[in-house]
Amino acid sequence: MSHAQPRGPRLPAWTATLTWKAALFIAVMCCALAALLGALVHVSVTNQTVGQARERALTRLEDVTKAYEAGDRLGPGAGVDPPGLPARLRELAAGGERATMVGPRDSRPTMWAAGPADGGRAIAVEVDYAQGARTIDGLDRAILGSSVLAIGATLLVGAFAVTRVTRRLHQTATVARRISAGDLDARVDDPRTQEPQRHQDEVAAVAAALDTMASSLQGKLQSEQRFTADVAHELRTPLTGLHAAAELLPPGRPTELVRDRVAALRTLTEDLLEISRLDAKSERVELDDHHLAPLAERAVRGSGLGAELVVVRDVCVLTDRRRLERVLGNLLANAGKYGRQPVVVTVDGPVVSVRDHGDGYPAYLVEHGPQRFRTEGTSKGHGLGLTIALGQAAVLGASLTFANAVDGGAVATLTLPYEESDATCAKGADGTA
């Protein structure tokens, strides 16, 4: 049995931005470069300073050794086995070698130089190394300070440059989201794409590609919308004549079938015309204050399904009565055609839900919304009713969602725009007492 690994603390959202990642990358690279250059300079200057001190110490050791061999008096800072001489250096000198070493002398850095003397002893001199140590410490502080300043300046310049790029990317992403939401007139219009002779960077190339795609998509959709509208308009005249001719046929089963098919074609044509108007965004709403429960009751009666109406809380909404009844009528018709009884309509404030107890909506419809004439497997599809309901809901400024109930059945939920302070329905505004 596997166990889920515990996740670490979730980082803030801003850490996922390109600006932050670029700033972190620049900071790391600057720190690495500063550390490398600082180490090289530190090693070079330290070697030079230590080398100069070593040369002075060895030169003086040579002079002191000559004086010691001649029996002359040794000067200050020189002696045989002097106190404070590092033990390791004493061992090297007693072994017959000349060597130098930096060590403390009365809490001061000192360069020691030692060589062999008679009797297995060591003759040594000391040279003050405080100035060299101060030089190296000052150099280290200067390297650290200049590195901090350089990193800060680089971060500011880099963040400014990256922010300019990310701002353009953000604008492109915003336009892409507007296009996906249905605003096909949205364009990036990057100035760099307006001048053909100007070289384009990658962001400009993406913006130009997005604008081109949006224009192409808009053209294709407009062509499809015109085609749908033209077909629907062209079908209306012959269907009207066909309907009149069907009324003249003698009564009988064949006549009923013809009239039924003609009525279905007329309904489909009207639906196509309505969709073309919704696609063209030419619909205009006529808003007024209405109580929601009476409108839902009228839609239930008009459906002829015998659906149950449950009013949890009635409210007054500012809406287009005809369009709202159209949405509820389509939802009820879909529930009656593709679902099973009982069908329940619930009014709870500005939210109206229509539920049946059938097999539920197809997975694609719940995930992506209704799609015209699409079928799933052996199902009969969902025609144009839900597509029209979704379009009319958008015209009303309402949201329409589709889901499947846990215990079975399809649930369509219509949420109308509503503010408690705007509820100004007069008594009887909907023809009710």
Coordinates of C-alpha atoms in Angstrom, one line a residue:
M1 CA 0.0 0.0 0.0
S2 CA 1.5 3.3 -1.1
H3 CA 1.3 6.5 1.0
A4 CA 1.3 10.0 -0.5
Q5 CA 4.5 11.8 0.3
P6 CA 4.0 14.9 2.3
R7 CA 4.5 18.1 0.3
G8 CA 6.8 20.9 1.5
P9 CA 5.5 24.4 2.1
R10 CA 3.8 26.0 -0.9
L11 CA 5.8 28.9 -2.3
P12 CA 4.0 32.2 -2.9
A13 CA 2.6 32.8 -6.4
W14 CA 5.0 35.5 -7.2
T15 CA 7.9 33.0 -7.1
A16 CA 6.6 31.4 -10.3
T17 CA 6.9 34.6 -12.3
L18 CA 9.6 34.9 -15.0
T19 CA 10.9 38.1 -13.4
W20 CA 11.6 36.4 -10.1
K21 CA 13.3 33.5 -11.8
A22 CA 15.4 35.7 -14.0
A23 CA 16.4 37.9 -11.0
L24 CA 17.4 34.8 -9.0
F25 CA 19.4 33.5 -12.0
I26 CA 21.2 36.8 -12.4
A27 CA 21.9 37.0 -8.6
V28 CA 23.3 33.5 -8.5
M29 CA 25.5 34.1 -11.6
C30 CA 26.7 37.5 -10.2
C31 CA 27.5 35.9 -6.9
A32 CA 29.4 33.1 -8.5
L33 CA 31.3 35.5 -10.8
A34 CA 32.1 37.9 -7.9
A35 CA 33.3 34.9 -5.7
L36 CA 35.5 33.7 -8.5
L37 CA 37.1 37.1 -9.3
G38 CA 37.4 37.9 -5.6
A39 CA 39.2 34.6 -5.0
L40 CA 41.6 35.1 -7.9
V41 CA 42.4 38.7 -6.7
H42 CA 42.7 37.6 -3.1
V43 CA 45.1 34.8 -4.0
S44 CA 47.2 36.9 -6.3
V45 CA 47.6 39.8 -3.8
T46 CA 48.2 37.5 -0.9
N47 CA 50.9 35.6 -2.8
Q48 CA 52.5 38.9 -3.7
T49 CA 52.4 40.3 -0.2
V50 CA 53.6 37.1 1.4
G51 CA 56.3 36.7 -1.2
Q52 CA 57.6 40.3 -0.5
A53 CA 57.6 39.7 3.3
R54 CA 59.3 36.3 2.8
E55 CA 62.1 37.9 0.7
R56 CA 62.7 40.5 3.4
A57 CA 62.7 37.9 6.1
L58 CA 65.2 35.6 4.2
T59 CA 67.4 38.6 3.3
R60 CA 67.6 39.6 6.9
L61 CA 68.1 35.9 8.0
E62 CA 71.1 35.8 5.7
D63 CA 72.6 38.9 7.2
V64 CA 71.9 37.7 10.8
T65 CA 73.5 34.3 10.0
K66 CA 76.7 36.0 8.7
A67 CA 76.8 38.1 11.8
Y68 CA 76.3 35.1 14.0
E69 CA 79.0 33.1 12.2
A70 CA 81.4 36.2 12.6
G71 CA 80.6 36.4 16.3
D72 CA 79.0 39.8 16.0
R73 CA 76.1 40.9 18.1
L74 CA 72.7 40.1 16.6
G75 CA 70.3 42.9 16.1
P76 CA 66.7 43.3 17.5
G77 CA 64.2 40.7 16.3
A78 CA 66.8 38.0 15.8
G79 CA 68.2 35.3 18.0
V80 CA 68.9 31.7 18.5
D81 CA 65.9 29.7 19.5
P82 CA 64.0 32.9 20.3
P83 CA 60.8 32.6 22.3
G84 CA 57.6 32.5 20.1
L85 CA 59.3 30.7 17.2
P86 CA 56.8 28.2 15.8
A87 CA 57.6 24.7 16.7
R88 CA 57.2 23.4 13.1
L89 CA 59.6 26.1 11.8
R90 CA 62.1 25.2 14.6
E91 CA 62.1 21.6 13.5
L92 CA 62.7 22.5 9.9
A93 CA 65.6 24.8 10.8
A94 CA 67.2 22.2 13.2
G95 CA 67.0 19.7 10.4
G96 CA 69.2 21.9 8.2
E97 CA 66.6 23.8 6.1
R98 CA 65.8 27.4 5.7
A99 CA 62.1 28.2 5.9
T100 CA 59.6 30.9 6.5
M101 CA 56.2 30.9 8.3
V102 CA 53.6 33.5 9.3
G103 CA 52.7 33.2 13.0
P104 CA 51.5 35.4 15.9
R105 CA 54.0 37.3 18.0
D106 CA 52.5 39.2 20.9
S107 CA 49.1 39.2 19.1
R108 CA 50.7 40.7 16.0
P109 CA 51.1 38.8 12.7
T110 CA 54.8 38.1 12.1
M111 CA 56.8 36.6 9.3
W112 CA 59.4 34.2 10.7
A113 CA 62.5 33.1 8.9
A114 CA 64.7 30.4 10.4
G115 CA 67.9 28.5 9.5
P116 CA 70.2 26.0 11.1
A117 CA 72.7 27.0 13.8
D118 CA 75.3 25.0 15.7
G119 CA 74.3 22.5 18.3
G120 CA 71.1 21.5 16.5
R121 CA 69.7 24.9 17.3
A122 CA 67.8 27.4 15.0
I123 CA 68.7 30.9 14.3
A124 CA 65.6 33.0 13.4
V125 CA 64.5 36.5 12.6
E126 CA 61.1 38.1 12.7
V127 CA 59.6 40.7 10.3
D128 CA 56.5 42.6 11.1
Y129 CA 53.7 41.4 8.9
A130 CA 50.9 43.6 10.3
Q131 CA 51.0 45.9 7.3
G132 CA 50.7 43.1 4.8
A133 CA 47.8 41.5 6.8
R134 CA 46.0 44.9 6.9
T135 CA 46.5 45.2 3.1
I136 CA 44.9 41.8 2.5
D137 CA 42.0 42.5 5.0
G138 CA 41.4 45.9 3.3
L139 CA 41.5 44.2 -0.1
D140 CA 38.9 41.6 1.0
R141 CA 36.6 44.3 2.3
A142 CA 36.9 46.2 -0.9
I143 CA 36.2 43.1 -2.9
L144 CA 33.1 42.3 -0.8
G145 CA 31.8 45.9 -1.0
S146 CA 32.3 46.2 -4.7
S147 CA 30.8 42.8 -5.3
V148 CA 27.6 43.8 -3.4
L149 CA 27.3 47.0 -5.3
A150 CA 27.9 45.3 -8.7
I151 CA 25.3 42.6 -7.9
G152 CA 22.8 45.2 -6.8
A153 CA 23.3 47.3 -9.9
T154 CA 23.2 44.2 -12.1
L155 CA 20.0 43.1 -10.5
L156 CA 18.3 46.4 -11.0
V157 CA 19.3 46.6 -14.6
G158 CA 18.5 43.0 -15.2
A159 CA 15.1 43.3 -13.5
F160 CA 14.3 46.4 -15.5
A161 CA 15.1 44.6 -18.8
V162 CA 13.3 41.4 -17.8
T163 CA 10.3 43.3 -16.7
R164 CA 10.0 45.0 -20.1
V165 CA 9.9 41.5 -21.7
T166 CA 7.5 40.0 -19.1
R167 CA 5.2 43.0 -19.5
R168 CA 4.9 42.3 -23.2
L169 CA 4.4 38.6 -22.5
H170 CA 1.7 39.4 -19.9
Q171 CA -0.1 41.6 -22.5
T172 CA 0.1 38.8 -25.1
A173 CA -1.3 36.3 -22.5
T174 CA -4.1 38.8 -21.6
V175 CA -5.1 39.1 -25.3
A176 CA -5.1 35.4 -25.7
R177 CA -7.4 35.0 -22.7
R178 CA -9.8 37.6 -24.2
I179 CA -9.8 35.7 -27.5
S180 CA -10.5 32.4 -25.8
A181 CA -13.4 34.2 -23.9
G182 CA -14.9 35.2 -27.2
D183 CA -13.5 38.6 -27.9
L184 CA -12.3 38.0 -31.4
D185 CA -11.5 41.7 -31.9
A186 CA -8.8 41.6 -29.3
R187 CA -5.3 42.2 -30.7
V188 CA -1.8 42.6 -29.2
D189 CA -0.7 45.2 -31.8
D190 CA 2.9 45.2 -30.7
P191 CA 4.6 48.3 -32.1
R192 CA 7.5 46.1 -33.2
T193 CA 5.3 44.2 -35.6
Q194 CA 4.0 47.4 -37.3
E195 CA 7.3 48.1 -39.0
P196 CA 8.3 45.3 -41.5
Q197 CA 11.9 46.6 -41.8
R198 CA 12.4 46.4 -38.1
H199 CA 13.9 43.3 -36.7
Q200 CA 11.6 41.4 -34.4
D201 CA 12.5 39.6 -31.2
E202 CA 10.8 36.4 -30.0
V203 CA 8.1 38.1 -28.0
A204 CA 7.1 40.2 -31.1
A205 CA 7.0 37.1 -33.2
V206 CA 4.6 35.4 -30.7
A207 CA 2.4 38.6 -30.6
A208 CA 2.3 38.7 -34.4
A209 CA 1.5 35.0 -34.7
L210 CA -1.3 35.5 -32.1
D211 CA -2.8 38.5 -34.0
T212 CA -2.6 36.5 -37.3
M213 CA -4.3 33.5 -35.7
A214 CA -7.1 35.7 -34.2
S215 CA -7.7 37.4 -37.5
S216 CA -7.9 34.1 -39.3
L217 CA -10.2 32.6 -36.7
Q218 CA -12.4 35.7 -36.7
G219 CA -12.7 35.5 -40.5
K220 CA -13.6 31.8 -40.4
L221 CA -16.2 32.2 -37.7
Q222 CA -17.7 35.1 -39.4
S223 CA -17.9 33.1 -42.6
E224 CA -19.6 30.3 -40.8
Q225 CA -22.0 32.7 -39.1
R226 CA -23.0 34.2 -42.4
F227 CA -23.4 30.8 -43.9
T228 CA -25.6 29.7 -41.1
A229 CA -27.7 32.8 -41.3
D230 CA -28.0 32.7 -45.1
V231 CA -29.0 29.0 -45.0
A232 CA -31.6 29.7 -42.3
H233 CA -33.0 32.7 -44.2
E234 CA -33.2 30.7 -47.5
L235 CA -35.0 27.8 -45.8
R236 CA -37.7 30.0 -44.3
T237 CA -39.5 30.7 -47.6
P238 CA -39.7 27.2 -49.0
L239 CA -40.6 25.9 -45.5
T240 CA -43.4 28.4 -45.2
G241 CA -44.8 27.2 -48.6
L242 CA -44.3 23.6 -47.5
H243 CA -46.2 24.2 -44.3
A244 CA -49.1 25.9 -46.2
A245 CA -49.1 22.9 -48.6
A246 CA -49.2 20.4 -45.8
E247 CA -52.2 22.1 -44.3
L248 CA -54.1 21.4 -47.6
L249 CA -53.4 17.7 -47.5
P250 CA -56.3 15.4 -46.6
P251 CA -56.4 14.1 -43.0
G252 CA -54.5 10.9 -42.3
R253 CA -51.4 9.4 -40.9
P254 CA -49.2 10.4 -43.8
T255 CA -50.4 14.0 -43.5
E256 CA -49.6 14.0 -39.7
L257 CA -46.0 12.7 -40.5
V258 CA -45.5 15.4 -43.1
R259 CA -46.8 18.2 -40.8
D260 CA -44.7 16.9 -37.9
R261 CA -41.5 16.9 -40.1
V262 CA -42.3 20.4 -41.5
A263 CA -42.8 21.7 -38.0
A264 CA -39.5 20.2 -36.9
L265 CA -37.7 21.8 -39.8
R266 CA -39.3 25.2 -39.1
T267 CA -38.2 24.9 -35.4
L268 CA -34.7 24.0 -36.5
T269 CA -34.6 26.9 -38.9
E270 CA -35.7 29.4 -36.2
D271 CA -33.1 27.9 -33.9
L272 CA -30.4 28.5 -36.5
L273 CA -31.5 32.0 -37.0
E274 CA -31.4 32.7 -33.3
I275 CA -28.0 31.2 -33.0
S276 CA -26.8 33.4 -35.9
R277 CA -28.1 36.4 -34.0
L278 CA -26.4 35.3 -30.8
D279 CA -23.1 34.7 -32.6
A280 CA -23.3 38.2 -34.3
K281 CA -24.1 39.7 -30.8
S282 CA -27.0 41.6 -32.3
E283 CA -29.4 40.7 -29.6
R284 CA -30.7 43.6 -27.4
V285 CA -32.2 43.0 -24.0
E286 CA -35.3 44.7 -22.6
L287 CA -34.7 44.8 -18.9
D288 CA -37.4 45.2 -16.3
D289 CA -38.1 44.2 -12.7
H290 CA -39.7 40.8 -12.3
H291 CA -40.4 38.3 -9.5
L292 CA -38.5 35.2 -10.4
A293 CA -40.9 32.6 -9.0
P294 CA -43.9 33.5 -11.3
L295 CA -41.6 33.4 -14.3
A296 CA -40.4 30.0 -13.4
E297 CA -44.0 28.9 -12.8
R298 CA -45.0 30.2 -16.2
A299 CA -42.1 28.3 -17.9
V300 CA -43.1 25.1 -16.0
R301 CA -46.7 25.4 -17.2
G302 CA -45.6 26.1 -20.7
S303 CA -43.4 23.0 -20.9
G304 CA -46.3 20.6 -20.4
L305 CA -44.0 18.2 -18.5
G306 CA -45.8 18.3 -15.2
A307 CA -42.5 19.4 -13.6
E308 CA -42.4 20.2 -9.9
L309 CA -41.7 23.8 -8.9
V310 CA -40.0 24.3 -5.5
V311 CA -39.6 28.0 -4.4
V312 CA -37.1 28.3 -1.5
R313 CA -36.8 32.1 -1.7
D314 CA -38.3 34.4 -4.3
V315 CA -36.5 37.6 -5.3
C316 CA -37.0 40.4 -7.6
V317 CA -34.5 40.5 -10.5
L318 CA -33.8 42.9 -13.3
T319 CA -34.0 40.8 -16.4
D320 CA -35.5 40.3 -19.9
R321 CA -38.7 38.3 -19.2
R322 CA -38.9 36.8 -22.7
R323 CA -35.3 35.7 -22.8
L324 CA -35.4 34.2 -19.3
E325 CA -38.5 32.2 -20.2
R326 CA -36.7 31.1 -23.4
V327 CA -33.7 29.8 -21.3
L328 CA -35.9 28.0 -18.8
G329 CA -38.1 26.6 -21.6
N330 CA -35.1 25.1 -23.4
L331 CA -33.7 23.6 -20.2
L332 CA -37.1 22.0 -19.4
A333 CA -37.5 20.8 -23.0
N334 CA -34.0 19.2 -22.8
A335 CA -34.9 17.5 -19.5
G336 CA -38.1 16.2 -20.9
K337 CA -36.5 14.9 -24.1
Y338 CA -33.3 13.4 -22.8
G339 CA -33.9 12.9 -19.1
R340 CA -36.5 11.1 -17.0
Q341 CA -39.2 12.1 -14.5
P342 CA -39.5 13.6 -12.0
V343 CA -38.2 17.0 -13.3
V344 CA -37.7 19.5 -10.5
V345 CA -37.3 23.3 -10.9
T346 CA -36.0 25.0 -7.8
V347 CA -35.9 28.8 -7.2
D348 CA -33.5 29.8 -4.5
G349 CA -33.0 33.6 -4.6
P350 CA -31.5 34.5 -8.0
V351 CA -30.5 30.9 -8.7
V352 CA -32.8 28.6 -10.7
S353 CA -31.9 24.9 -11.1
V354 CA -33.6 22.4 -13.4
R355 CA -33.0 18.8 -12.6
D356 CA -34.1 15.5 -14.1
H357 CA -33.5 12.0 -13.0
G358 CA -32.1 10.5 -16.2
D359 CA -28.6 9.3 -17.1
G360 CA -27.1 12.8 -16.7
Y361 CA -25.2 15.0 -19.2
P362 CA -22.4 13.5 -21.3
A363 CA -18.9 14.1 -19.9
Y364 CA -17.9 16.4 -22.8
L365 CA -21.0 18.7 -22.1
V366 CA -20.2 19.0 -18.3
E367 CA -16.5 19.8 -19.1
H368 CA -16.8 22.0 -22.2
G369 CA -20.4 23.1 -22.3
P370 CA -23.0 22.3 -25.0
Q371 CA -21.7 21.9 -28.6
R372 CA -24.0 22.1 -31.6
F373 CA -25.4 18.8 -32.9
R374 CA -22.6 16.8 -31.1
T375 CA -23.4 13.2 -30.2
E376 CA -21.5 11.0 -27.8
G377 CA -21.4 7.3 -28.7
T378 CA -24.9 6.0 -29.4
S379 CA -26.7 8.9 -27.7
K380 CA -28.9 11.2 -29.6
G381 CA -27.0 14.3 -28.7
H382 CA -28.5 17.5 -27.3
G383 CA -29.4 19.5 -30.4
L384 CA -29.4 23.3 -30.3
G385 CA -31.6 23.9 -27.2
L386 CA -28.8 24.0 -24.6
T387 CA -26.6 26.1 -27.0
I388 CA -29.4 28.7 -27.3
A389 CA -30.0 28.6 -23.6
L390 CA -26.3 29.3 -22.9
G391 CA -26.2 32.1 -25.5
Q392 CA -29.4 33.8 -24.1
A393 CA -28.1 33.5 -20.5
A394 CA -24.9 35.3 -21.6
V395 CA -27.1 38.1 -23.2
L396 CA -28.8 38.4 -19.8
G397 CA -25.5 38.6 -18.0
A398 CA -26.3 35.4 -16.2
S399 CA -24.2 32.2 -15.8
L400 CA -25.4 28.8 -16.8
T401 CA -23.6 25.7 -15.7
F402 CA -24.2 22.0 -16.3
A403 CA -23.5 19.2 -13.9
N404 CA -24.6 15.7 -12.9
A405 CA -26.1 15.0 -9.5
V406 CA -24.3 12.5 -7.2
D407 CA -27.4 10.3 -7.0
G408 CA -28.1 10.5 -10.7
G409 CA -29.7 13.0 -13.1
A410 CA -28.7 16.1 -14.9
V411 CA -28.6 19.5 -13.1
A412 CA -28.6 22.9 -15.0
T413 CA -28.1 25.9 -12.8
L414 CA -28.9 29.4 -13.9
T415 CA -27.5 32.2 -11.8
L416 CA -29.0 35.7 -12.5
P417 CA -27.3 39.0 -11.7
Y418 CA -28.8 40.2 -8.5
E419 CA -28.2 42.8 -5.8
E420 CA -30.4 43.0 -2.8
S421 CA -30.5 46.8 -2.9
D422 CA -31.8 46.8 -6.5
A423 CA -34.9 44.7 -5.6
T424 CA -37.6 47.2 -6.5
C425 CA -40.4 45.0 -7.9
A426 CA -43.8 46.6 -7.3
K427 CA -46.6 44.3 -6.1
G428 CA -48.3 42.8 -9.1
A429 CA -45.5 43.7 -11.5
D430 CA -45.6 40.2 -13.0
G431 CA -49.3 39.9 -13.1
T432 CA -49.4 38.3 -9.6
A433 CA -51.1 39.6 -6.5

